[in-house]
Tab-separated table of C-alpha atoms and ligand atoms in Angstrom:
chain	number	residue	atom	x	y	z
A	27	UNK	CA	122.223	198.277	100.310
A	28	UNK	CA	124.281	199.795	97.655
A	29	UNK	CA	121.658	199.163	94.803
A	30	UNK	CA	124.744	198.529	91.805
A	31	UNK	CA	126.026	195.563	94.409
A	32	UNK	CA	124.851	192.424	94.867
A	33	UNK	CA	125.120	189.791	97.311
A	34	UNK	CA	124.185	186.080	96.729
A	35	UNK	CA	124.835	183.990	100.003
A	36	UNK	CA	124.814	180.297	99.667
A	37	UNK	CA	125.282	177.785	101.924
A	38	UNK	CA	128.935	176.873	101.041
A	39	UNK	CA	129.717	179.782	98.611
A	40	UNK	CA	129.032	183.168	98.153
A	41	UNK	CA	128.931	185.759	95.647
A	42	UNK	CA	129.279	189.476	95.216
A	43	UNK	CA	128.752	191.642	92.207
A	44	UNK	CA	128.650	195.001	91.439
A	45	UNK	CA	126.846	196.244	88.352
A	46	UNK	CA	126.999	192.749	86.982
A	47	UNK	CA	130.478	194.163	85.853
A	48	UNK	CA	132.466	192.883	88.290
A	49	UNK	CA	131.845	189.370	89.815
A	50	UNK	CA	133.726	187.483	92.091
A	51	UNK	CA	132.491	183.871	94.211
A	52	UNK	CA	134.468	182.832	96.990
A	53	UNK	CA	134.903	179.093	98.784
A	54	UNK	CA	133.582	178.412	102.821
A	55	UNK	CA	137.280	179.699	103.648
A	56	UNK	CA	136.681	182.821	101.923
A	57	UNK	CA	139.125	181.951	98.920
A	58	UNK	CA	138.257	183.270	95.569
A	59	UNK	CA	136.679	180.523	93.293
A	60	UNK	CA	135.504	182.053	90.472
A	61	UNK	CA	135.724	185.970	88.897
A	62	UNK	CA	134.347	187.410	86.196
A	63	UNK	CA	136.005	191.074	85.373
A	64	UNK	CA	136.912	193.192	82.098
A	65	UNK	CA	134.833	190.807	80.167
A	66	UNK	CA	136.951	187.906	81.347
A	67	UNK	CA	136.552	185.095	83.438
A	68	UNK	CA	139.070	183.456	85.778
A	69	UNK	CA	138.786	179.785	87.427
A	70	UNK	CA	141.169	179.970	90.670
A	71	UNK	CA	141.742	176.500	91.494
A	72	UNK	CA	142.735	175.009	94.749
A	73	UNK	CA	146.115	174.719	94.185
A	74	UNK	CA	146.402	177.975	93.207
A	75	UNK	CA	146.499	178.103	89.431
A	76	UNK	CA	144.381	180.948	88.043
A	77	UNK	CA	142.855	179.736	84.221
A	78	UNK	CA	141.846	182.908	82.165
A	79	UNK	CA	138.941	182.659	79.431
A	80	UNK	CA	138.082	185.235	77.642
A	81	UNK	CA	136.036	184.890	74.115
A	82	UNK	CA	137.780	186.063	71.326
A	83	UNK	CA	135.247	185.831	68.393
A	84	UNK	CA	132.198	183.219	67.147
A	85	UNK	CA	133.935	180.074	68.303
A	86	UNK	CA	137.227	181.686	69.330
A	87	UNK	CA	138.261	181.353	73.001
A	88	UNK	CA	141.548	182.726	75.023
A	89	UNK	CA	142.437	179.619	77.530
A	90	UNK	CA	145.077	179.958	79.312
A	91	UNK	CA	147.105	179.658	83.040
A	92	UNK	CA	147.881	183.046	84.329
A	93	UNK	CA	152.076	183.188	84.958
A	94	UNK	CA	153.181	184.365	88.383
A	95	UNK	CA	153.200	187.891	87.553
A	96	UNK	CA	149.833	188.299	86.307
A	97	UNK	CA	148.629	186.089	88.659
A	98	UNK	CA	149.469	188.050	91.477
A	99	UNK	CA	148.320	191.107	90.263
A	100	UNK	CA	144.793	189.903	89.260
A	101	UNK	CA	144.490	188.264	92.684
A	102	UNK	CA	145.574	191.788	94.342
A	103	UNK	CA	142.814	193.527	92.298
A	104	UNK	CA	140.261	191.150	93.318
A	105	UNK	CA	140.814	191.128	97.213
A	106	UNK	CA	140.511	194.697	96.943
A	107	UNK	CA	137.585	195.266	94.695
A	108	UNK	CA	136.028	192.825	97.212
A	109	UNK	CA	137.015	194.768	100.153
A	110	UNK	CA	135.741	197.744	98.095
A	111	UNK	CA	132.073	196.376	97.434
A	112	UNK	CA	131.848	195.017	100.997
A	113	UNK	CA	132.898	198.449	102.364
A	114	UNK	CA	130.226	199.991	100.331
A	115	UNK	CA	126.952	197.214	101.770
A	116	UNK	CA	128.593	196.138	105.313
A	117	UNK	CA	126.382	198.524	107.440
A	118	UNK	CA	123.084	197.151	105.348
A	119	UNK	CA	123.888	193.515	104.697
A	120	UNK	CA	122.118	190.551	106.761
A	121	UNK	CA	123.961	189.660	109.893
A	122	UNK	CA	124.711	186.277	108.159
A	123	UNK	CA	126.866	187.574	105.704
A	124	UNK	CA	129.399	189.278	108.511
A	125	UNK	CA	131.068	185.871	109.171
A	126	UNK	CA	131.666	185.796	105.562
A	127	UNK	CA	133.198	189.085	105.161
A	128	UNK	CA	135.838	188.247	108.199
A	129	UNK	CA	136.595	184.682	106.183
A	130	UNK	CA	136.585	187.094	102.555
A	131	UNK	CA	138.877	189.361	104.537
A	132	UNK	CA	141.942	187.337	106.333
A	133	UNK	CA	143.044	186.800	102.736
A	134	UNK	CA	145.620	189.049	101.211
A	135	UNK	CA	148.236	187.889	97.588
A	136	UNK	CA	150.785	186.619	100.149
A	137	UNK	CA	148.636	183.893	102.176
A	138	UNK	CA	146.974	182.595	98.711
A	139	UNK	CA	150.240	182.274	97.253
A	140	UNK	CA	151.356	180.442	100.216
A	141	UNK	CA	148.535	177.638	99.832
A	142	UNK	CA	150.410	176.405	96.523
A	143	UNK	CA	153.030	175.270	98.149
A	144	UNK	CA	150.510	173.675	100.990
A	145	UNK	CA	148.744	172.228	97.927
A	146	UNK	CA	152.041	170.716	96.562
A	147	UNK	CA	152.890	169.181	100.170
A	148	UNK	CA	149.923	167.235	100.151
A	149	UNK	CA	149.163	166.384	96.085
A	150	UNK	CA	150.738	165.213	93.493
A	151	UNK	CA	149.982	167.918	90.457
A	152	UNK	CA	146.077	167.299	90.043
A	153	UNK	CA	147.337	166.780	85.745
A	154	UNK	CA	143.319	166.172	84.247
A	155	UNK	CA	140.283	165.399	85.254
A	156	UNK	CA	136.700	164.655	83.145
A	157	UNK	CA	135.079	168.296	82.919
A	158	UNK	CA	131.879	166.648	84.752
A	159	UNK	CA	134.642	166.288	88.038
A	160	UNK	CA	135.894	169.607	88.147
A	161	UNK	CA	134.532	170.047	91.012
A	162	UNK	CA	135.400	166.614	92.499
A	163	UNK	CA	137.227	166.265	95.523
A	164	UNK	CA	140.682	164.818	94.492
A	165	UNK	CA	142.138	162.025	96.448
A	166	UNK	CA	145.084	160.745	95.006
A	167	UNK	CA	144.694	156.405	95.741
A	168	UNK	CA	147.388	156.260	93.340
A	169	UNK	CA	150.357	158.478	91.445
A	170	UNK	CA	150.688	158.906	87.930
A	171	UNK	CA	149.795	156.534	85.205
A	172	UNK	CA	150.768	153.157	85.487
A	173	UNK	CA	151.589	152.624	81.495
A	174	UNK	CA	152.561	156.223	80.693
A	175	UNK	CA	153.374	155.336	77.254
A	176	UNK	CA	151.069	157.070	74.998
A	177	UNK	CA	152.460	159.424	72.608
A	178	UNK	CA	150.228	162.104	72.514
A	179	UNK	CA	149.574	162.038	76.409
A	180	UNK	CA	152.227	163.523	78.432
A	181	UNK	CA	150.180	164.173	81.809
A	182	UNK	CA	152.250	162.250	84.283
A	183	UNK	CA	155.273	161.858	82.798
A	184	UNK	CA	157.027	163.559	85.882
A	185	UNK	CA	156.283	160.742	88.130
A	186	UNK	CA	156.876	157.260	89.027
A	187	UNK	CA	153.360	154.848	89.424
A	188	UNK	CA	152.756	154.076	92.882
A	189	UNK	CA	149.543	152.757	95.083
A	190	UNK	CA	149.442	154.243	98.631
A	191	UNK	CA	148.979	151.969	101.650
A	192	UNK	CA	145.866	152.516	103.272
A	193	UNK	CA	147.654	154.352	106.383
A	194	UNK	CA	149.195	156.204	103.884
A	195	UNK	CA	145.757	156.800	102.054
A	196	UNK	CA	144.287	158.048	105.332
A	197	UNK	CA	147.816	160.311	106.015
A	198	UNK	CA	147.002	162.046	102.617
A	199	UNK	CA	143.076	162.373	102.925
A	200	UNK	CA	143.558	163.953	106.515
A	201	UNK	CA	145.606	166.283	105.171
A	202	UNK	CA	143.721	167.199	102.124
A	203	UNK	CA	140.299	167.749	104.598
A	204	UNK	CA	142.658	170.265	106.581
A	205	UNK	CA	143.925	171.924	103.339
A	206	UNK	CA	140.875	172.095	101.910
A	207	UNK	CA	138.682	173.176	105.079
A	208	UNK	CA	134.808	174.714	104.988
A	209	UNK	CA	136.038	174.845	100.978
A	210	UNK	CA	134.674	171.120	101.274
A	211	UNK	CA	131.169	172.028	101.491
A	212	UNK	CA	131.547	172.965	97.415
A	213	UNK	CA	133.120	169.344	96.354
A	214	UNK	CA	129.943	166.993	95.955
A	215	UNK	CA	131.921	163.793	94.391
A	216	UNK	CA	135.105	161.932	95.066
A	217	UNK	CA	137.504	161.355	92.429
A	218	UNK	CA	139.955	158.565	92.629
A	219	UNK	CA	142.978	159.940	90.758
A	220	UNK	CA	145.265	159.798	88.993
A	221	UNK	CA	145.426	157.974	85.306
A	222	UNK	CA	143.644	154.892	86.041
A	223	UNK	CA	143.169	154.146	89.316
A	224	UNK	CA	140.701	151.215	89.370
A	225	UNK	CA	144.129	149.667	88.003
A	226	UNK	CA	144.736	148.548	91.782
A	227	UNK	CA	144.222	145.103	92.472
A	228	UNK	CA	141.022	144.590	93.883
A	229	UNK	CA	141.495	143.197	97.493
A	230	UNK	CA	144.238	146.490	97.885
A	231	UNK	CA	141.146	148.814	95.809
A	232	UNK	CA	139.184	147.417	98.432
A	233	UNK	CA	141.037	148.410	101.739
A	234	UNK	CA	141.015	151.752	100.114
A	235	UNK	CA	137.485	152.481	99.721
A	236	UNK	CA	137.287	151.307	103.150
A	237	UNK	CA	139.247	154.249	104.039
A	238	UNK	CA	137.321	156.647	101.307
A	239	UNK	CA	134.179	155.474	103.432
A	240	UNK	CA	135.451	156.128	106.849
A	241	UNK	CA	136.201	158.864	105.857
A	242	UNK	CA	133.155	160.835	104.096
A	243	UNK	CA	129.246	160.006	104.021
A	244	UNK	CA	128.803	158.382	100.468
A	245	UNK	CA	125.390	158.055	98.853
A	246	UNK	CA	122.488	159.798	97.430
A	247	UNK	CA	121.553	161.522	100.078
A	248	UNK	CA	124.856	162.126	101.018
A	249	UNK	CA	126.989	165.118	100.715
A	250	UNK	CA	129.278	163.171	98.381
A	251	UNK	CA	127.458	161.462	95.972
A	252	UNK	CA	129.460	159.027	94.315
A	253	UNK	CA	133.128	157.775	93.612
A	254	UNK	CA	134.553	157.917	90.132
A	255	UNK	CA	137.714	157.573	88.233
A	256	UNK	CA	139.773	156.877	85.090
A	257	UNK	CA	140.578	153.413	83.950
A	258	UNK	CA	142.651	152.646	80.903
A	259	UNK	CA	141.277	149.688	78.884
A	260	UNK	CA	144.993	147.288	80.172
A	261	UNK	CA	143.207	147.831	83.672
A	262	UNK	CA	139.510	147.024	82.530
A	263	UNK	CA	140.543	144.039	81.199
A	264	UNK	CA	141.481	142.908	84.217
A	265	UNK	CA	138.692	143.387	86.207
A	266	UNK	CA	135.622	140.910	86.697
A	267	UNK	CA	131.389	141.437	86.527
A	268	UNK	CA	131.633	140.622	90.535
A	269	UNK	CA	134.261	143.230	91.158
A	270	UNK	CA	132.864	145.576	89.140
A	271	UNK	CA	129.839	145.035	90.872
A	272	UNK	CA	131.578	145.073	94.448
A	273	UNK	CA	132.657	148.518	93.342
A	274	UNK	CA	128.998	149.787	92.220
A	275	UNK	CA	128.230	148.748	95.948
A	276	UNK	CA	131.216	151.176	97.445
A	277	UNK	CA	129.482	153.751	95.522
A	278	UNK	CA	131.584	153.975	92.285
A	279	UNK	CA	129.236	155.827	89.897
A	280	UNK	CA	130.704	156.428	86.573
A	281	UNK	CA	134.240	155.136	85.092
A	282	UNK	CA	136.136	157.065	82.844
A	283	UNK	CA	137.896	155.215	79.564
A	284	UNK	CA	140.247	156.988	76.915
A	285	UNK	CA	139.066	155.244	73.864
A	286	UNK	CA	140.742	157.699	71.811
A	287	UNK	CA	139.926	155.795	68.487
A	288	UNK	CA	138.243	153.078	67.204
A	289	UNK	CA	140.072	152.532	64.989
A	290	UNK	CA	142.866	149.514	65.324
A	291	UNK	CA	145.812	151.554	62.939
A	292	UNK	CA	145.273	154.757	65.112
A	293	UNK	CA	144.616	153.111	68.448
A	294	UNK	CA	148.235	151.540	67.894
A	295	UNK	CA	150.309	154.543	66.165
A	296	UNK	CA	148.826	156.486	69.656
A	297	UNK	CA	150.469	153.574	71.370
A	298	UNK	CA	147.492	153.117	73.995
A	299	UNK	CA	147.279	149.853	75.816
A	300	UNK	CA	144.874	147.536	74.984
A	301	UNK	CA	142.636	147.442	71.998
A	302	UNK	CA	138.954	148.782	70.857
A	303	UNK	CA	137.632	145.737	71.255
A	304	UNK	CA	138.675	145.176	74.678
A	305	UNK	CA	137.415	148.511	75.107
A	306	UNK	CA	133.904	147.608	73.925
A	307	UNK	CA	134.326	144.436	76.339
A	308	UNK	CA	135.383	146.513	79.020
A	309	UNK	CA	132.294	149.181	78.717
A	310	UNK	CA	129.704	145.993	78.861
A	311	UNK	CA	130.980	144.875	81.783
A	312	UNK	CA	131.301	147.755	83.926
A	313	UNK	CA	127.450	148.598	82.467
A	314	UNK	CA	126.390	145.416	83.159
A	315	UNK	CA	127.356	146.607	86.709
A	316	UNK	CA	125.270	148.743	86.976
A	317	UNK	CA	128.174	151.881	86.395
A	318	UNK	CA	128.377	154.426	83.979
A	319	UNK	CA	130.906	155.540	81.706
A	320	UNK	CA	132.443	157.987	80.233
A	321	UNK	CA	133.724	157.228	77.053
A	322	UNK	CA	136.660	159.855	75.385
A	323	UNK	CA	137.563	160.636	72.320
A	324	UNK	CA	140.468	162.146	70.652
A	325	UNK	CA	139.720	164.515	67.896
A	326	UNK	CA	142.365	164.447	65.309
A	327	UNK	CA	144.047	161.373	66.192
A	328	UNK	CA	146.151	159.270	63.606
A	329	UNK	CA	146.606	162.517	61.187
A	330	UNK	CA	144.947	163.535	57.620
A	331	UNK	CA	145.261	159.756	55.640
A	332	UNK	CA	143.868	157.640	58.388
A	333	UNK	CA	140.969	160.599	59.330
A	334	UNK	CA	138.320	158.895	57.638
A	335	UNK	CA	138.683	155.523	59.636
A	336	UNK	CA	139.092	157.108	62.674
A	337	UNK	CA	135.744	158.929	62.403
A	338	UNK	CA	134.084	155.559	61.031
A	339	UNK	CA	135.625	153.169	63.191
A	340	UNK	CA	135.179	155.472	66.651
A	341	UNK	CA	131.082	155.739	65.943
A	342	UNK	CA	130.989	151.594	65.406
A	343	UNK	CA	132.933	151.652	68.464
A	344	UNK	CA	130.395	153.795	69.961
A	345	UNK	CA	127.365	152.053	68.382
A	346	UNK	CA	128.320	148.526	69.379
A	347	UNK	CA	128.621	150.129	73.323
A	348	UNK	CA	125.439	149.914	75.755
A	349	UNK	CA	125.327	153.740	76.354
A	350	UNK	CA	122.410	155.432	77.571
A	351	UNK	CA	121.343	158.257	79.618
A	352	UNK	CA	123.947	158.675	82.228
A	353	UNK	CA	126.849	157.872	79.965
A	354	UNK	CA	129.010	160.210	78.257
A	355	UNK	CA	131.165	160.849	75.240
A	356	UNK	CA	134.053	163.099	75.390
A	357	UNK	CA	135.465	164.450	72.168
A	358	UNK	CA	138.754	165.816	73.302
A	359	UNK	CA	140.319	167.546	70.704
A	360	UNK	CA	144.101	166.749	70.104
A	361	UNK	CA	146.872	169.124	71.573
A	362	UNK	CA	150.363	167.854	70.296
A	363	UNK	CA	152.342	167.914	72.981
A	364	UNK	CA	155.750	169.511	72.096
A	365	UNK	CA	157.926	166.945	73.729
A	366	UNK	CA	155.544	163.799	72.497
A	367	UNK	CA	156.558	161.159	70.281
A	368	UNK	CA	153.509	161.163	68.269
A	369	UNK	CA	154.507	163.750	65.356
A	370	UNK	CA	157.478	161.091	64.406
A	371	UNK	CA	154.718	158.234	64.792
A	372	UNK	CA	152.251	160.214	62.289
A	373	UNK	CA	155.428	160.660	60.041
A	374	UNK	CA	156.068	156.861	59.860
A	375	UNK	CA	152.201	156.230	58.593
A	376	UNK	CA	152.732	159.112	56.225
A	377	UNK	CA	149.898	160.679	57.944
A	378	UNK	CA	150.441	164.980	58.192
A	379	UNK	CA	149.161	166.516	61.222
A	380	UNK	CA	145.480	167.941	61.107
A	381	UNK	CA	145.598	171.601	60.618
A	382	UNK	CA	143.218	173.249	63.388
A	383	UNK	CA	139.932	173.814	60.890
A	384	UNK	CA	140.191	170.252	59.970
A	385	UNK	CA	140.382	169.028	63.852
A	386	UNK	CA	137.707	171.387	64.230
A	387	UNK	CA	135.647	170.185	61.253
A	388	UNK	CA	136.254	166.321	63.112
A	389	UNK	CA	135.204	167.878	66.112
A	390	UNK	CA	131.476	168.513	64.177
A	391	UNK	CA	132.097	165.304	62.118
A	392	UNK	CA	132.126	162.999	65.216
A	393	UNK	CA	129.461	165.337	67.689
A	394	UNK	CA	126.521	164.781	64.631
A	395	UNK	CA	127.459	160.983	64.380
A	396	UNK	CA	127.903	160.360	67.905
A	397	UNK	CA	124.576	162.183	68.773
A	398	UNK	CA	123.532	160.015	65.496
A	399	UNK	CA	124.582	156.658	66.667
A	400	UNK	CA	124.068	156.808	70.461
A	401	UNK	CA	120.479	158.318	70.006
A	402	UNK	CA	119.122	160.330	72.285
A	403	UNK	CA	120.815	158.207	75.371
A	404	UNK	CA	124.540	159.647	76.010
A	405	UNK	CA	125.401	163.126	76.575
A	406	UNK	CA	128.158	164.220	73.775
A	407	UNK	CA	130.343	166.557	75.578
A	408	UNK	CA	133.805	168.245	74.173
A	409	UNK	CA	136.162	168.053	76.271
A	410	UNK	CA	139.064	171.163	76.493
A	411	UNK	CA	142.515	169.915	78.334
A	412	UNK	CA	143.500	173.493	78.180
A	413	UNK	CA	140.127	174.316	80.202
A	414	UNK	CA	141.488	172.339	83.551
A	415	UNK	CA	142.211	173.811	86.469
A	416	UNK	CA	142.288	172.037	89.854
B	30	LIG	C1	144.252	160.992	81.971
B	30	LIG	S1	143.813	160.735	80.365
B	30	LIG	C2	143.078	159.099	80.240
B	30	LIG	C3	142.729	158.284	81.355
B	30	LIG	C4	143.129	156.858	81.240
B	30	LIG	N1	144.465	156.704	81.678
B	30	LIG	C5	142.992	156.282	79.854
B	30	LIG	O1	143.965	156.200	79.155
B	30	LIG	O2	141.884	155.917	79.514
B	30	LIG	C6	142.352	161.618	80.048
B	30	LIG	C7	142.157	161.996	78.614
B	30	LIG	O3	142.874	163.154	78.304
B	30	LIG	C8	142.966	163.239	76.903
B	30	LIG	N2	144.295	163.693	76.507
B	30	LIG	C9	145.492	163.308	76.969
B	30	LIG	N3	146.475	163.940	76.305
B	30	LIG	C10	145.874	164.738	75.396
B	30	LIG	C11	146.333	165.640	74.407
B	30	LIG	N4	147.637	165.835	74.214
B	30	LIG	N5	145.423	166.319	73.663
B	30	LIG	C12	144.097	166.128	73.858
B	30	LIG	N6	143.591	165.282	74.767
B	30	LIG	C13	144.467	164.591	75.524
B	30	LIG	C14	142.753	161.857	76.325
B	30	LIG	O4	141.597	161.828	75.531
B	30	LIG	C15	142.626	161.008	77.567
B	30	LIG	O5	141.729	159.965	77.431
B	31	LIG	S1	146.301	158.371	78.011
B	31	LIG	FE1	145.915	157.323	79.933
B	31	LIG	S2	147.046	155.392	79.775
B	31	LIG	FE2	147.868	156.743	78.225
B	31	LIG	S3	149.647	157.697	79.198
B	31	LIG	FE3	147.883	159.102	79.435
B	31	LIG	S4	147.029	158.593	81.385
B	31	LIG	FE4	148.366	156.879	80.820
C-alpha cells in the first residue's frame, strides 16, 4: 500500500489519511463525518451543515458554519482527495475495505447537498444539544421549547411547542432510521429533543418510550445505551420520585437542566422559569432516581454589577446538589444573541455587558470553584454553542 496513506477500517466508520496531512472519516453510508485538512478541521453533520475549527492562537479558536459557497467547494475537494488516496491503495487494500470504497464513492456535492433538504423533511432544525450527545441519535418526541421565553436563549424561537402522537412518533423515527441508514451504527445514545422534553405528561412520556423501545435495543449491552434529554426546572417541578424512577427503568440515563445562575436577581433578569431552589429540588429528585444530571451554566450571565453573586450563588447552588461521578457541569459561556431581549434587561439592572476577557476570566472563576466545591465527583465541562453541529 501506498506507504504516505493510511487506512483505518472500523466497524461502522472508516478513515483514510494521507501523510497525516490530509484526513477524512466517513459514516456506514460512506458520508463524510469528520476532515481534518490545511490545518483545519471540519464536523459535517447529518443535516448537512459543515462547522469549521481552526486554532487561531493559545486559547484562540475559529468556530464557525461554512456558507453554501464554501461549503460546496470544501465538500468537492474532499470527495476527490478521497477518490485520489483510494485510487492510489485500491489494488493493495484488504478485500473488506472494497465495499467501503463503492459506499465512499456513490457520493458526489450534488447528492450530499440533496440530503439537507431530506434532513429538513424529517426534523425540525436539531438547534443544541449537551456536547456529551453529539453523537446522539436525535428523535424529536417534541418541537421547540415549551416556555421559549428566556432572553438570552433564542434556539427555538421559529417554532410553535408541540408533543407528537405516538403514531406520529413512530412516522418520524421510521423515517429518521431510513435517512440516517448504516450511518446508525455511529449513534450509541438516544436523545429526546428538543428544549425539555421530559416536559410531557407522564402517561403521554410513557406511550412514547414505548415506541423509543420498539423501536431500538436499549441497555448496557445494547447498541444504544441510554435515553437522555433536557428538562427546564418549570418541567422538573412537575415530575414525581416514582416517575422519575419509572423513567430510570425505560432507560433514561442522564437529564439535562439549564441552571444558568444561582443566583435569584440573575436567574430572573434571564427570565428562566422556575427558580434555583426548585432547581436544587429538582436535581435531588431525579438523583434520588437513580439518574444523572447535567447541570449548565451560563458564563457571564446578569452583566458586570451582579458578577460577583452570580459566581457565589451558582457554586452554593452547586454545593448544596448531590453530584458525583457521572454528573456534569456545563459552563456555557454567554453569546448575546442579536435579536434577544436580554441587553435591555441588563440595562434596567444597570448591569454593562461582560467584555469577552472578563467572561473568559468567569469562565476560570467558576471551572476552579466548581472543581472546588463538587470535589473530585462531577466532570466540569465548557460547553461552546458555536461548537454544535448536528
Ligand atoms: C436548550 S438550552 C436548555 C435546555 C432547557 N430548556 C433548560 O432551559 O434547562 C441548552 C443550554 O444552552 C445554553 N444557551 C442557550 N442560549 C445561549 C446563549 N445565547 N449563549 C450561551 N449559551 C446559551 C444555556 O446554558 C442552556 O441551558
Ligand atoms: S433556555 Fe431552555 S427553557 Fe429557556 S427558552 Fe431556551 S430552551 Fe426554553
Amino acid at each position: 500500500m501506498a506507504t504516505d496513506i493510511t487506512l483505518n477500517l472500523q466497524r461502522h466508520h472508516v478513515t483514510i489519511a494521507e501523510a497525516m496531512r490530509t484526513i477524512i472519516s466517513f459514516d456506514g453510508e460512506g458520508r463524510p463525518i469528520v476532515a481534518f485538512r490545511h490545518g483545519t478541521n471540519y464536523v459535517r453533520g447529518l443535516s448537512g451543515e459543515v462547522l469549521l475549527k481552526r486554532a487561531l492562537a493559545p486559547g484562540q479558536k475559529e468556530r464557525r458554519k461554512l456558507p453554501t459557497d464554501e461549503r460546496r467547494a470544501l465538500l468537492a475537494e474532499l470527495l476527490a482527495d478521497a477518490r485520489r488516496m483510494i485510487e492510489r491503495i485500491e489494488t493493495e487494500a484488504p478485500p473488506a475495505a472494497c465495499d467501503w470504497f463503492e459506499r465512499i464513492r456513490r457520493w458526489d456535492v450534488e447528492r450530499l447537498e440533496a440530503e439537507r433538504e431530506r434532513f429538513h423533511a424529517i426534523y425540525k432544525p436539531v438547534s443544541i444539544l449537551p456536547p456529551d450527545q453529539y453523537r446522539a441519535l436525535v428523535l424529536q418526541a417534541t418541537e421547540g421549547c415549551s416556555w421559549n421565553r428566556c432572553h438570552f436563549c433564542t434556539f427555538y424561537r421559529d417554532r410553535a411547542f408541540r408533543i407528537h402522537s405516538p403514531p406520529s412518533f413512530r412516522e418520524h423515527i421510521h423515517r429518521v432510521k431510513e435517512f440516517i441508514g448504516a450511518g446508525l451504527g455511529l449513534r450509541m445514545a438516544i436523545f429526546l429533543g428538543d428544549a425539555n422534553a421530559l416536559i410531557i405528561p407522564q402517561p403521554r412520556l410513557r406511550e412514547l418510550l414505548r415506541v423509543v423501545h420498539d423501536e431500538f435495543a436499549i441497555g448496557p449491552d445494547a447498541d444504544f445505551k441510554g435515553i437522555y434529554a433536557f428538562l427546564d426546572i418549570f418541567g422538573a417541578e412537575r415530575k414525581t420520585l416514582a416517575e422519575y424512577r419509572e423513567l430510570a427503568a425505560f432507560g433514561v440515563r442522564r437529564i439535562y437542566l439549564g441552571l444558568e445562575s444561582g443566583d435569584e436577581t440573575v436567574f430572573r433578569l434571564l427570565n428562566k422559569p422556575g427558580s434555583p431552589a426548585e432547581a436544587i429540588e429538582a436535581v435531588r429528585t431525579i438523583k434520588a432516581a437513580g439518574i444523572a444530571v447535567g447541570v449548565i451554566l451560563l458564563v457571564g450571565a446578569g452583566g458586570e454589577r451582579l458578577a460577583a453573586e452570580h459566581v457565589q450563588h451558582s457554586l452554593a447552588a452547586l454545593a448544596a446538589m448531590p453530584l458525583g461521578p457521572e454528573d456534569i457541569v456545563y459552563l456555557s459561556p454567554l453569546i448575546v444573541p442579536p435579536d434577544s431581549p436580554y441587553l435591555a434587561q441588563l440595562q434596567a439592572h444597570a448591569s454593562p455587558p461582560l467584555t469577552e476577557t472578563a467572561i473568559s476570566a468567569q469562565l476560570e472563576e467558576l471551572k476552579r470553584g466548581a472543581r472546588a466545591v463538587i470535589g473530585t465527583g462531577a466532570k466540569v465541562v465548557i460547553y461552546h454553542i458555536e461548537e454544535f453541529v448536528y
